[in-house]
XYZ file of C-alpha atoms in Angstrom:
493
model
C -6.266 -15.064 -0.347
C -7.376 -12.435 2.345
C -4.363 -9.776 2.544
C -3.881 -7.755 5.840
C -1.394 -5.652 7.421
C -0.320 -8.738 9.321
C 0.412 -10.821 6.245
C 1.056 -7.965 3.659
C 5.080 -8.364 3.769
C 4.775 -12.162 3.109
C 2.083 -12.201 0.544
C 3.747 -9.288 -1.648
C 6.726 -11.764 -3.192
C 3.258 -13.496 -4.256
C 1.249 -11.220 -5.360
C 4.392 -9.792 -7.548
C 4.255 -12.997 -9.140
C 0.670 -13.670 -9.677
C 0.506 -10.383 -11.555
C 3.652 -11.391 -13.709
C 2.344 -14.709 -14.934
C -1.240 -13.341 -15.577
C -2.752 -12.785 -18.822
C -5.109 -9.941 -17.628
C -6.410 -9.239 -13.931
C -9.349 -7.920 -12.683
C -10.165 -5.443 -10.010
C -12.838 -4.148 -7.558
C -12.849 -1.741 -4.834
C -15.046 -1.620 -1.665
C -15.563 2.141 -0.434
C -16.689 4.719 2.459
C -19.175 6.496 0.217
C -20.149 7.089 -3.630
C -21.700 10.467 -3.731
C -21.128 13.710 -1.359
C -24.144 15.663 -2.328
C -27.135 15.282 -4.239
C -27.087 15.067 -7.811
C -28.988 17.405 -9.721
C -29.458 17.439 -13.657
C -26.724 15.135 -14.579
C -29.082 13.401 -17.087
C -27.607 16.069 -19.818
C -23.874 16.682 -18.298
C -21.104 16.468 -20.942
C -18.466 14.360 -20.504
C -16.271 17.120 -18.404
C -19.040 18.489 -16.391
C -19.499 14.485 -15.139
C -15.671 13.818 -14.818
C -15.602 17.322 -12.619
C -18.353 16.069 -10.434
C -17.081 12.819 -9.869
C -13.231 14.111 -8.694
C -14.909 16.579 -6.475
C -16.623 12.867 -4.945
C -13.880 10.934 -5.219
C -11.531 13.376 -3.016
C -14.396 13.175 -0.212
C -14.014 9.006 0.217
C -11.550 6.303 0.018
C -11.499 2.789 -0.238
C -11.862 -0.063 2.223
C -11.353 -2.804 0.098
C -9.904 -3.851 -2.872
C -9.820 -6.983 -4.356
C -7.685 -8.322 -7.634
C -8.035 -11.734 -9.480
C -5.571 -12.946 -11.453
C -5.464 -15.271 -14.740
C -3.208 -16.993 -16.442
C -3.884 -19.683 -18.763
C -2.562 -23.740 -18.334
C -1.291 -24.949 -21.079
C -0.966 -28.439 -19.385
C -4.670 -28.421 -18.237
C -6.279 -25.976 -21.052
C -7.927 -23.656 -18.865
C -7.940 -20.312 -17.024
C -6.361 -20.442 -13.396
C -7.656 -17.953 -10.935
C -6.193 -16.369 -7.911
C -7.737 -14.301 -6.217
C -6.714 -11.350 -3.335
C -9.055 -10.000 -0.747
C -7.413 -6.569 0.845
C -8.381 -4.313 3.672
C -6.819 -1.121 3.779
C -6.569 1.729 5.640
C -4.916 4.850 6.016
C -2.907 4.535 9.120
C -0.777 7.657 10.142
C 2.565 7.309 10.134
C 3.339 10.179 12.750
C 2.208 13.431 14.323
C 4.172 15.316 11.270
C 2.652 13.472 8.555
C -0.932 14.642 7.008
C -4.094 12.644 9.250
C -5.889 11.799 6.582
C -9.393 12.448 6.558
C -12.287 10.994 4.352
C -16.280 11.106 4.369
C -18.719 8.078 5.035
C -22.129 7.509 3.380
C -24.523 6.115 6.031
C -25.856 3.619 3.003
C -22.562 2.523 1.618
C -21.542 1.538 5.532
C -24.976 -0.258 5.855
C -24.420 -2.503 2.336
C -21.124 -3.304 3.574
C -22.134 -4.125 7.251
C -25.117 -6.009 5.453
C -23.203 -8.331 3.824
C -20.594 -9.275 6.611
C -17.528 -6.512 6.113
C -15.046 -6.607 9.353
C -14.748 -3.165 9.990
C -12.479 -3.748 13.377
C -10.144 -5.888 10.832
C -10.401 -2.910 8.621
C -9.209 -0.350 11.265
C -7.018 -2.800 13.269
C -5.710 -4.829 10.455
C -6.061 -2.574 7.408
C -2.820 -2.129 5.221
C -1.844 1.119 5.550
C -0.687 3.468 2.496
C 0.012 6.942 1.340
C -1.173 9.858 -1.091
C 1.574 10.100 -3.711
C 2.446 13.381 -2.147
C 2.715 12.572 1.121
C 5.103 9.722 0.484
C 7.084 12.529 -1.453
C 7.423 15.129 1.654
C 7.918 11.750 3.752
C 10.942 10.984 1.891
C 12.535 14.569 1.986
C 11.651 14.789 5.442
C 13.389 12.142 6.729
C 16.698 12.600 4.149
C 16.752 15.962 5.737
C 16.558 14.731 9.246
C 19.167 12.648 8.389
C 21.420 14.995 6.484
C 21.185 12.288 3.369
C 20.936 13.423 -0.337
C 18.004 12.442 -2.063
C 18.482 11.031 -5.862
C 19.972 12.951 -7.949
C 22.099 13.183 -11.280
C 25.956 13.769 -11.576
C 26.552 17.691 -12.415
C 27.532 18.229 -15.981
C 31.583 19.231 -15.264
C 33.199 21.755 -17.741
C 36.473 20.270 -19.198
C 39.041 22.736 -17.214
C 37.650 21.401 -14.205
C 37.422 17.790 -15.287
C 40.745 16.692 -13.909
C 40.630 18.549 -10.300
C 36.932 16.547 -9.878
C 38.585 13.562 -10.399
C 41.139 13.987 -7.823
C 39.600 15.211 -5.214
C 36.751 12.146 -5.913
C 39.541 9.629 -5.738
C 40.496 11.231 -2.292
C 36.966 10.849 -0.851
C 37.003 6.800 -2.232
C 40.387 6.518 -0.578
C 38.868 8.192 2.820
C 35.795 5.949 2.494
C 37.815 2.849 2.528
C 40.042 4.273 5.534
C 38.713 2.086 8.765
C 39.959 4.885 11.244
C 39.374 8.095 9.672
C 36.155 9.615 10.424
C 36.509 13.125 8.367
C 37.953 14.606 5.712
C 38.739 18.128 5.057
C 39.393 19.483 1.208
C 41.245 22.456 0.212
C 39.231 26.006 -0.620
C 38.309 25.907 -4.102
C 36.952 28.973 -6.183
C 33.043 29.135 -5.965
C 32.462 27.165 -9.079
C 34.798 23.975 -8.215
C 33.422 24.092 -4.664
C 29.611 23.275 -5.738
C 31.191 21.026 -8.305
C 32.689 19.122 -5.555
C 30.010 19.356 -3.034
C 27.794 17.870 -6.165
C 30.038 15.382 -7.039
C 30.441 13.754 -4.052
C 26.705 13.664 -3.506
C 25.464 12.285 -6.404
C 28.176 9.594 -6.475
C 27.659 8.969 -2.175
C 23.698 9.757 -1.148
C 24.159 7.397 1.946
C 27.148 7.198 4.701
C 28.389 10.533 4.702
C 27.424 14.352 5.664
C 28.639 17.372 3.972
C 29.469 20.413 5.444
C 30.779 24.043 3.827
C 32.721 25.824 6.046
C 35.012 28.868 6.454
C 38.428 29.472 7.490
C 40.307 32.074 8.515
C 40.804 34.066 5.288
C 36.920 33.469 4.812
C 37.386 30.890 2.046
C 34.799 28.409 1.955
C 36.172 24.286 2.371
C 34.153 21.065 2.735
C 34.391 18.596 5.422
C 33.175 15.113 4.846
C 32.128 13.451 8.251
C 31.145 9.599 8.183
C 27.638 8.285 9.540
C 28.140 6.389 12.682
C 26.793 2.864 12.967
C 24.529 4.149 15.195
C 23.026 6.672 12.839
C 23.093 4.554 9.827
C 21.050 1.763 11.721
C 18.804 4.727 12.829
C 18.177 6.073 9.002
C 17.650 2.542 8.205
C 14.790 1.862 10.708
C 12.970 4.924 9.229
C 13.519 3.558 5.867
C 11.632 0.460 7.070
C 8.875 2.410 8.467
C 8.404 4.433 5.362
C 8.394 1.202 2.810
C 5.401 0.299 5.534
C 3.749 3.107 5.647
C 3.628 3.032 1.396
C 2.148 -0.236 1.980
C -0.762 -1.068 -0.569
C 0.530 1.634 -3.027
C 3.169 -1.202 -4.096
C 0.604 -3.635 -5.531
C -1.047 -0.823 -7.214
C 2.506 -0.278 -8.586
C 3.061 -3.705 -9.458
C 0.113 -3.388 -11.774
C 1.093 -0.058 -13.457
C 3.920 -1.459 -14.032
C 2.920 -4.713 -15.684
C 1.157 -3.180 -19.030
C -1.395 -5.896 -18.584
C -4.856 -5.904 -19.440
C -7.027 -5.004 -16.261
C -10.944 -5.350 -16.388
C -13.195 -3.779 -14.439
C -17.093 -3.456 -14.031
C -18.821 -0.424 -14.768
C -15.273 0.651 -13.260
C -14.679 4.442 -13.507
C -14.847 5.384 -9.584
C -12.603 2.509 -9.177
C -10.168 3.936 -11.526
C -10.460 7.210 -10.381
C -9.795 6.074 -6.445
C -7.368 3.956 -7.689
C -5.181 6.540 -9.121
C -5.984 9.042 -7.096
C -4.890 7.327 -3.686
C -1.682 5.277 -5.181
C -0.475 6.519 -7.996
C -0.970 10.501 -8.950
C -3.348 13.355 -7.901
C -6.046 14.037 -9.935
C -5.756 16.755 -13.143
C -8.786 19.125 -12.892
C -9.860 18.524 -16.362
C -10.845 14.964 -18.671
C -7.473 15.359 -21.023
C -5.422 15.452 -18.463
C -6.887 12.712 -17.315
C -6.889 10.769 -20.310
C -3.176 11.420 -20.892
C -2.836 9.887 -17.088
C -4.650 6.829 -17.911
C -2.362 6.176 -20.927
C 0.963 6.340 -18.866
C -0.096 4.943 -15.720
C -2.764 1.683 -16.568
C -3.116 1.863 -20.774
C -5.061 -1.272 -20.958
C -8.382 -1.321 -19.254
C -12.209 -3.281 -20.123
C -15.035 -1.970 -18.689
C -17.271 -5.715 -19.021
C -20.345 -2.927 -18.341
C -19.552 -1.677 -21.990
C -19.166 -5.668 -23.090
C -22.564 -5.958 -21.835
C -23.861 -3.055 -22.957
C -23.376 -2.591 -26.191
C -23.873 -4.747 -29.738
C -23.244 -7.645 -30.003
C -23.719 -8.887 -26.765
C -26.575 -6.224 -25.167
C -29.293 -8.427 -26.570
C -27.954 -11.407 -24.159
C -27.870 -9.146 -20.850
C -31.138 -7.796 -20.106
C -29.379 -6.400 -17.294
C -26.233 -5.235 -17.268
C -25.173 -4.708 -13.483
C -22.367 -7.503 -12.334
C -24.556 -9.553 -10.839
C -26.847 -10.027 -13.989
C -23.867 -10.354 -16.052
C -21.941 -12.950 -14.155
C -25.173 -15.380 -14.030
C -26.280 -14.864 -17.624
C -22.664 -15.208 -18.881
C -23.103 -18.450 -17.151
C -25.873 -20.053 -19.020
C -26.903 -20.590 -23.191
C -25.241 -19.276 -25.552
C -22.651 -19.146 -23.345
C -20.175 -21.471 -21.520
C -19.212 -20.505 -18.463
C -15.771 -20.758 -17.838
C -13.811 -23.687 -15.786
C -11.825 -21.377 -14.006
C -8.905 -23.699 -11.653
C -7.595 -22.659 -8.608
C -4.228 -23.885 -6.918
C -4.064 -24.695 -3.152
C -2.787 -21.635 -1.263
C -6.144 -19.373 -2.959
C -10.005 -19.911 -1.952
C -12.446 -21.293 -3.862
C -14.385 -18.877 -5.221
C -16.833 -20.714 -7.314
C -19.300 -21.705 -5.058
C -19.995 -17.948 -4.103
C -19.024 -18.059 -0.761
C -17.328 -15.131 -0.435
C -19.600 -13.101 -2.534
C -19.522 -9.389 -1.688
C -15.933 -9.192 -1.046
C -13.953 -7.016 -3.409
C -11.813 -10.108 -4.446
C -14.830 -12.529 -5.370
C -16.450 -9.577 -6.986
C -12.900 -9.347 -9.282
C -13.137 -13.054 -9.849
C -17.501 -12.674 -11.102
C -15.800 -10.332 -12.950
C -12.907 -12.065 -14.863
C -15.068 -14.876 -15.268
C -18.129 -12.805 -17.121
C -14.780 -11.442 -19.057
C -13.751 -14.807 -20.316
C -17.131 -15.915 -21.342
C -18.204 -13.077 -23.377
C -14.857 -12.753 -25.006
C -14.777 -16.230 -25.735
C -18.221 -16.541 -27.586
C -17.287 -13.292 -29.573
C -13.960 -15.566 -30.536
C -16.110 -18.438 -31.459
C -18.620 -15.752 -33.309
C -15.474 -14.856 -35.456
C -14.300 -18.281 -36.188
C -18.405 -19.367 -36.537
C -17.202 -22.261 -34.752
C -16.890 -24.450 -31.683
C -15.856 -23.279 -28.471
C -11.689 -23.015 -28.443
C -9.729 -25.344 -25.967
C -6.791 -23.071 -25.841
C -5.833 -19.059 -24.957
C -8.404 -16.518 -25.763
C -6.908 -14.207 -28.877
C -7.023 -10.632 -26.943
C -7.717 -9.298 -29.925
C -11.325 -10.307 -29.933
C -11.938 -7.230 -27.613
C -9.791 -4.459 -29.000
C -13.069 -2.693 -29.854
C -13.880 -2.378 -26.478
C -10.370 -1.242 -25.126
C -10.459 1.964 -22.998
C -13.906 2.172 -23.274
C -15.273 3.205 -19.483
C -19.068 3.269 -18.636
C -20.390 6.292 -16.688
C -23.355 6.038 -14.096
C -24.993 7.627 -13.835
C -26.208 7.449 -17.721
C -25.767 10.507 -19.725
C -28.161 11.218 -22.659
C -25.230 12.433 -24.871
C -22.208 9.896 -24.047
C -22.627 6.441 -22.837
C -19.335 5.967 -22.399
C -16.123 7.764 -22.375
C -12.745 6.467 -24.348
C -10.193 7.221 -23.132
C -8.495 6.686 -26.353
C -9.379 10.132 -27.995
C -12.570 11.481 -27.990
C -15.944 11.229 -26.715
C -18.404 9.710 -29.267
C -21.001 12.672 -29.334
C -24.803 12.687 -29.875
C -25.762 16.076 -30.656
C -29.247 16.993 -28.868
C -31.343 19.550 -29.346
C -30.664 22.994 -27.008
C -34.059 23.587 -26.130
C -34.360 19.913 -25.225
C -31.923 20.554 -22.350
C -33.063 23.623 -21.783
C -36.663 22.977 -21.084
C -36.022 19.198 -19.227
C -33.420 21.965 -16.861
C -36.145 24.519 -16.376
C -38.824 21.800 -15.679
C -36.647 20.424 -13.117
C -35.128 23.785 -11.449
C -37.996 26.033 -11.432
C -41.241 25.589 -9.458
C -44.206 24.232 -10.512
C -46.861 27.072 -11.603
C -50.401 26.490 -11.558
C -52.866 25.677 -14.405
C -54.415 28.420 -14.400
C -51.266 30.706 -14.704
C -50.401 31.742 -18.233
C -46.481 31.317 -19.240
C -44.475 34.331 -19.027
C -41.924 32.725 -21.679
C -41.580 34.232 -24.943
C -41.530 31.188 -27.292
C -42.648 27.670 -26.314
C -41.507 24.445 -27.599
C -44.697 22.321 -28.560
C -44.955 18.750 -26.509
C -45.070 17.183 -30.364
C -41.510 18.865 -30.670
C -40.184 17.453 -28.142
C -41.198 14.248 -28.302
C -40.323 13.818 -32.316
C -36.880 15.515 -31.063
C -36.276 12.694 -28.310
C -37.806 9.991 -30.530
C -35.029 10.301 -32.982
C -32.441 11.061 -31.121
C -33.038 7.187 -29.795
C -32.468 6.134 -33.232
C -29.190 7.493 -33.313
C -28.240 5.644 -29.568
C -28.962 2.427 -31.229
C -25.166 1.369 -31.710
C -24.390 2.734 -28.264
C -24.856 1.040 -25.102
C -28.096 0.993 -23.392
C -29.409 3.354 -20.456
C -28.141 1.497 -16.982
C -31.335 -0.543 -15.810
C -33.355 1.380 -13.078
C -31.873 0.256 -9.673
C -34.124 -2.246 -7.779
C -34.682 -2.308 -4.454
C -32.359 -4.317 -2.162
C -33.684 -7.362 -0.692
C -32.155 -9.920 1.949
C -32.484 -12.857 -0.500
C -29.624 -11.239 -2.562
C -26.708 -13.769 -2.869
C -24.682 -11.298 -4.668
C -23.870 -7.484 -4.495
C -25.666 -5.845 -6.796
C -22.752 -3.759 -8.669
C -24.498 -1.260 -11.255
């Protein structure tokens, strides 16, 4: 199902839905650009020096698309139904007080996407709009000010020897609010204390309908007067409220997932995740604990199929690991690829017609999911293939396990569970492979000016068993091939 800004409001009561009734959901993104300078060295970074780098990359584009699958299983048929959402977004102001977003394009990232059919007028013209998380905050206290309304807040904590003037005076505003002809109240002076009581009172128990004001009178005493909103300016606040829930747009189905504590896969998905959470949900903490700790409360179930792929004891059945590889291998022996069902109102994705939309990459995805979990089930039973629900157990090994590309010598992948499995490598290995690559070649002929050398033997009996130890860790990402128009499908690392 293609999602735009024209359909957004009608599909959301479906999407909601979709995402309730699934038993996990997968997820893609489409963006402007991957990388904002060259990378240099990254072969040895440790697991913060890459998360670092990849923020600072991540805060220079956005996303275009993003595209989420959902699956639930049929008991009544005894398979896996799909459906599948296709969404353009983009970051549409909404007014001349409001941050104007700006982002950074990679000339090659706009040429794969032009390549392989992406609308970018629909994408402009037609692009759900949506909001950093702190812009939507100002937004909100912006127009609440505007308006004179109260944003949320809790009832004031009243001492006991005020307890029973609080009550009065909050059974005089009711009675005023329920008065058809009276349009504003005036209370008596109170002593400093009772007045902010009151004036806190009244807005925690009324944020809408009514504007406070602390005045003086003659004697200088300080009294409220409680005015009510015109129809008029109610109707007026109300429009704005309309134009903000628009303006939050896409955030809400990034919501809906946070919200649902279900599984969500992704493929070699850590710039989705960090786009993801960065645009909808919560700025970015400057270091990887932080971040971890944000994971946890915001999506605590992920799959990275990369690491599914990648690692024993499926890596010996992917000889490549990037989504396209995966998808058609997880298709053939000693696999079974999945049946997957769709109902009526969602496209068929099975005949990869859509391929190289975020959606249809989701649904490659889910399906790759499906069949490698179920022939690890049917590894544990040492059994038949099972007609019913996959046992989500099967890949609890795998859970919050993210790939990073580009490959690290030290950590393959980083859990956000706790910490980083570690392969300790040898200083002057990283030292010399950093020297060799930042300094400039010197001739022949020119003697070393270096104190101590490390012999080529060294190094190479060094590097030789440090491969040993990678054995149980996922292999190095295949070397990327070059692009050719016979592609069918996008080529995800």
């Amino acid at each position: 199902m293609e999602v735009t800004r024209s359909n957004f409001k009608e599909a959301l009561p479906v999407i909601s839905k979709a995402i309730e009734d699934s038993s996990f959901i997968a997820i893609d993104a489409e963006f402007t650009g991957l990388t904002a300078s060259k990378r240099e060295n990254e072969f040895f970074d440790t697991c913060e020096e890459r998360y670092k780098k990849l923020i600072n990359g991540a805060k220079d584009f956005t996303i275009v698309q993003f595209g989420i699958c959902t699956f639930n299983w049929d008991d009544e048929q005894q398979q896996y139904v799909a459906k599948p959402f296709n969404f353009y977004i983009f970051p549409k102001p909404y007014n001349k007080q409001m941050p104007d977003m700006r982002f950074l394009s990679q000339s090659s990232s706009l040429d794969f996407l032009a390549g392989h059919g992406f609308d970018f007028n629909k994408w402009i013209y037609q692009g759900i709009p949506f909001l950093l998380p702190p812009d939507e905050g100002r937004l909100r206290q912006m127009v609440s000010t505007n308006h004179h309304r109260f944003m949320p807040g809790g009832s004031p904590s009243i001492p006991p020897e005020f307890a029973t003037t609080i009550k009065l005076v909050m059974k005089k505003v009711e009675k005023f609010i329920k008065d058809p002809v009276k349009e504003s109240l005036s209370l008596p002076s109170f002593s400093p204390q009772v007045h902010e009581l009151v004036y806190s009172s009244v807005k925690a128990a009324h944020k809408t309908g009514l504007r406070l004001e602390s005045k003086k009178n003659e004697d200088n005493d300080r009294y409220i007067v409680i005015t009510k909103w015109s129809k008029a300016e109610n109707e007026k606040y109300d429009q704005e409220e309309v134009r903000i829930e628009q303006a939050v747009g896409f955030t809400k189905v990034i919501r809906l997932l946070s919200k649902s504590g279900k599984v969500i896969l992704g493929h070699n998905m850590l710039l989705d995740l960090l786009h993801m959470i960065r645009l909808f949900l919560s700025p970015l903490p400057d270091n990887l604990d932080d971040f971890k700790a944000l994971v946890k409360g915001t999506v605590p179930r992920l799959i990275d199929t990369k690491v599914m792929a990648s690692t024993k004891p499926l890596k010996r059945h992917f000889p490549k690991s990037h989504l396209q590889g995966v998808y058609e291998r997880s298709s053939e022996a000693p696999f079974v690829k999945p049946n997957v069902l769709f109902t009526e109102e969602f496209e068929d994705y099975s005949d990869g017609s859509k391929a190289h939309e975020a959606g249809f990459d989701a649904y490659m995805i889910g399906v790759a999911f499906i069949a490698m979990a179920s022939f690890l089930e049917k590894q544990r039973r040492d059994g038949g293939m099972s007609r019913r629900e996959m046992d989500l157990e099967i890949i609890k090994p795998y859970l919050n396990k993210i790939f990073l590309f580009p490959k690290l010598k030290d950590f393959l992948y980083l859990n956000l569970n706790g910490d980083d499995t570690t392969m300790s490598f040898p200083p002057y290995i990283r030292d010399s492979f950093q020297n060799s690559t930042n300094t400039p070649s010197t001739s022949i002929d020119t003697p070393s000016k270096t104190a101590e050398t490390v012999s080529s033997k060294q190094l190479k009996h060094d590097a030789s068993s440090f491969e040993v130890e990678l054995e149980e860790l996922p292999d190095s990402p295949e070397p990327t091939k070059k692009k050719t128009k016979s592609s069918t499908y996008r080529t995800r690392p």
